[in-house]
C-alpha positions in Angstrom: 209.3 141.6 49.3 207.0 143.8 48.3 207.4 147.5 49.0 205.6 149.7 50.9 204.9 152.2 47.3 203.7 149.2 46.1 201.2 147.7 48.7 199.4 151.5 49.0 199.7 151.3 44.9 197.4 147.9 45.3 195.3 149.3 48.4 194.8 152.6 45.5 193.6 150.4 43.3 191.7 147.8 44.6 189.9 151.0 46.6 189.3 153.0 43.0 187.7 149.9 41.5 185.1 149.6 44.3 184.4 153.0 44.3 185.3 154.7 40.9 181.5 155.1 38.2 184.5 155.0 35.5 188.0 153.7 34.8 186.7 150.6 36.3 187.5 148.9 35.2 190.7 150.1 34.1 192.2 150.2 37.3 191.3 146.3 38.1 193.3 145.7 35.1 196.3 147.3 36.7 195.6 145.7 39.9 195.5 141.9 38.2 199.2 143.8 36.6 200.7 144.8 39.7 199.2 141.4 41.2 200.5 138.9 39.4 202.7 140.5 37.0 204.9 142.1 39.0 204.9 142.2 42.4 203.1 138.3 42.9 204.6 138.3 46.4 200.7 140.7 47.2 198.7 137.3 46.4 199.2 136.6 50.2 197.6 139.7 51.0 195.3 140.9 48.6 194.2 138.4 46.5 190.5 138.1 49.0 189.5 141.2 48.1 190.7 140.7 44.7 188.6 138.2 44.3 185.6 139.8 45.3 185.2 141.5 42.6 183.9 138.4 41.2 180.2 140.3 43.6 180.7 143.0 41.8 176.8 144.4 40.5 178.9 145.4 36.9 177.9 141.9 34.6 181.1 143.6 32.4 182.8 143.6 35.7 182.3 140.2 36.5 183.5 138.9 33.0 186.8 140.2 33.4 187.6 139.0 36.6 187.6 135.8 35.5 190.0 134.7 33.9 192.5 136.8 35.8 191.1 134.0 38.2 191.8 131.4 35.9 195.4 132.9 35.2 196.3 132.7 39.4 195.2 129.6 39.9 197.2 128.6 37.2 200.2 129.9 38.3 199.3 129.5 42.4 196.7 126.3 42.5 197.1 127.5 46.5 194.4 130.1 45.5 191.8 127.7 44.5 190.8 127.6 47.6 190.1 131.4 48.2 188.2 131.9 44.9 186.0 128.4 45.2 182.6 130.5 46.9 183.0 132.9 44.4 183.1 130.9 40.6 179.3 128.8 42.5 177.2 132.0 42.6 179.4 132.5 39.1 177.9 129.2 37.9 174.4 131.0 39.0 174.2 133.5 37.7 171.5 133.7 35.4 174.0 135.7 32.7 175.0 131.7 30.2 178.1 134.1 29.0 179.2 134.1 32.6 178.2 130.6 33.6 180.7 129.1 30.3 183.1 131.0 31.1 183.2 129.9 34.4 183.3 126.3 34.0 185.6 126.6 30.6 188.1 128.9 33.6 187.4 125.0 35.6 188.5 123.4 32.6 191.8 124.9 32.6 192.9 125.2 36.0 192.3 120.5 36.1 195.7 120.4 34.8 197.6 122.6 36.9 195.4 121.6 39.8 196.4 118.5 39.6 200.2 118.7 38.6 200.2 121.0 41.3 199.0 118.0 44.5 201.5 115.7 42.9 204.4 118.0 43.2 203.4 118.9 47.1 206.3 118.1 48.8 208.5 120.6 46.7 205.6 122.5 47.9 206.2 125.5 50.8 202.3 124.9 51.6 200.8 123.1 54.7 199.5 119.5 53.8 195.8 120.8 55.4 196.6 124.3 52.3 197.0 121.2 50.2 193.6 118.6 51.4 191.6 122.2 50.7 192.6 123.1 47.2 191.7 118.9 46.4 188.1 119.5 47.9 187.8 122.7 45.9 188.8 121.5 43.5 186.7 118.5 43.5 183.4 120.5 44.7 183.6 122.9 41.5 184.3 120.2 39.0 180.5 118.3 40.7 179.2 121.5 41.1 179.7 121.9 37.5 178.3 117.9 37.1 175.0 118.9 38.2 174.6 121.9 37.0 174.9 120.0 33.5 172.4 117.2 34.2 169.9 120.0 35.0 169.9 122.9 32.7 168.3 123.2 28.7 170.6 124.9 28.1 172.4 124.4 25.1 175.8 126.1 24.8 176.0 125.0 29.4 176.2 121.4 28.7 178.2 121.8 25.6 181.0 123.5 27.8 180.6 120.4 30.5 181.1 118.1 27.6 184.8 119.8 27.4 185.6 119.4 31.2 184.4 116.0 30.6 186.8 115.7 27.6 189.3 117.4 29.5 188.5 115.2 32.8 188.8 111.7 31.5 192.3 112.1 29.6 193.3 113.6 33.2 192.1 110.2 34.9 192.9 107.2 33.2 196.2 106.6 30.9 197.8 106.7 28.2 196.9 105.7 24.6 200.6 103.3 22.6 201.3 106.3 20.8 201.8 108.8 23.7 203.5 106.7 26.1 207.3 107.7 24.1 206.6 111.3 24.6 208.1 112.8 28.3 205.3 114.7 30.0 205.3 118.1 30.3 203.5 119.4 34.1 201.0 121.4 32.2 200.0 119.2 28.8 200.2 115.5 30.0 199.0 115.0 32.9 197.5 111.4 33.3 196.6 108.7 35.5 200.0 106.9 35.5 201.9 110.2 37.3 199.6 109.2 40.5 201.2 106.8 42.9 199.6 104.9 44.3 200.5 105.6 47.5 199.6 109.5 47.0 198.3 111.2 50.4 195.3 113.4 48.6 194.4 111.8 45.6 194.1 108.3 44.8 194.2 106.5 41.8 191.3 104.3 42.7 189.0 107.0 42.8 190.4 108.4 39.7 188.9 105.8 37.9 186.1 105.5 38.8 185.3 108.9 37.8 187.3 108.7 34.5 184.4 105.5 34.1 181.4 107.9 35.7 182.3 111.1 32.9 183.0 108.4 30.3 179.5 107.1 31.5 178.0 111.3 30.8 178.7 110.8 27.4 178.0 107.9 26.0 174.1 108.8 28.0 174.0 112.2 25.8 175.4 109.9 22.6 172.6 107.8 23.4 170.3 111.1 23.8 168.9 110.2 19.6 167.4 114.2 19.8 171.0 115.1 20.3 171.5 115.2 16.6 169.3 118.2 16.3 171.1 120.6 18.4 174.3 121.3 15.9 177.2 122.1 18.4 176.0 119.7 21.0 176.7 116.8 19.2 179.7 118.2 17.9 181.1 118.8 20.5 180.7 114.3 22.0 182.1 113.8 18.9 185.3 115.9 19.2 185.1 114.3 22.6 184.6 110.6 22.0 187.8 110.9 18.6 189.8 112.5 20.9 190.1 110.1 23.9 189.5 107.2 21.6 193.1 108.3 20.1 194.6 109.9 23.6 194.0 106.7 26.3 194.1 103.4 27.2 190.5 102.3 28.5 191.9 98.4 28.6 190.4 99.1 33.0 186.9 98.4 30.9 186.5 96.8 27.4 182.6 97.6 27.6 183.0 101.2 27.9 185.4 101.2 24.3 183.4 98.7 22.6 180.3 101.6 23.7 182.5 104.0 22.9 183.0 102.6 19.0 179.0 101.2 18.4 178.5 105.4 19.1 181.0 107.6 16.8 179.5 104.4 14.6 176.0 104.8 15.1 176.5 109.3 14.9 178.4 108.6 11.9 175.5 107.0 10.5 173.2 109.5 12.1 174.7 112.0 11.0 174.8 110.7 7.2 170.7 109.7 8.1 170.2 113.3 8.5 172.4 114.5 5.7 170.2 112.6 3.2 167.1 113.7 4.8 167.7 116.9 4.2 168.7 116.6 0.9 165.6 114.5 0.2 164.0 118.2 1.6 165.8 120.1 -0.7 165.3 117.9 -4.0 161.3 118.1 -2.8 160.9 122.2 -2.6 162.4 122.7 -5.9 158.0 121.2 -7.2 
C-alpha cells in the first residue's frame, strides 16, 4: 500500500508538470519513476492523469510520454485500455516521428498483451477488463493497418510492415527449428500457445489475420515501384526472410509459395537495379 507521502508527491509532480513552463520534462520523468519503478500501486489511481500528457501542447512531451506508456502497458497490460484513445490521437499527429513511435509502441506490446490474455485465469482482473484489453489491442492494430494503407509516407509504411511481421510471427505456428525451444512469455508467443477453447482469443481468427497480414506484405512486394524506395523494400524482404525461417506456413501452401517467389523476384530486381546503376556509372565517364 502506497504511503500518503507518495500520493502527495505524485500529485505534486503531475501538477507541476501540468502548470510549469520549466522543468516539465524532468517533472514528468520523476512522476514516471515514482509510478512505475517505486510505487506501481499508484498506477490504478493516477494512470489516467499520467497518460493525459499524450495530449500535451508540446511535441517534446508527447514524444517523451510514448515510451512511458509502452513500458507501463508492457508490464501491466490492463492499462492498454486506458491508453487506447490517446494513442489513437497520437497516430493522427502531423508529426511523423510521433506516429512512427506509436506504431513501434504498439508493435512492442503485441507479445506481452497476448501472453497476458492467455494467462487470464491467474490474473486478478475481471473477464470484462480482459475483453477491454483485447478490444483495445484489436482496435490499435486495425487502426495502424488502415493508416499504412492510406499514407504515402514511406517511413510510416516501413514501421507498419515491421508490426505486420511481429503479428504474423505471433499468429502462426513456429517452424521446426523452434519446436524444441522453451517458450519465453514475451519473446516467443505463437499460435500454438492458444487453446481452442479460449474464452477471448479465437485461434481460427488469429490464423486468418495472419494470412491477411501476409497478403498485405505480398501486395507491397508486388508493387515494383517499391524497389525505388530503399528502406521500404529492405523492410519487406527482411520480414519475408524472417517469416520463412521462423514459422510453419503449411496451413496455406499458396502463400508459402508466393513468399518464396517474392523473395526470388526481389533478389532478381535488386541485382538488375545494381547492374543498371553500374551501367549508368560507366556511361558517365564518356
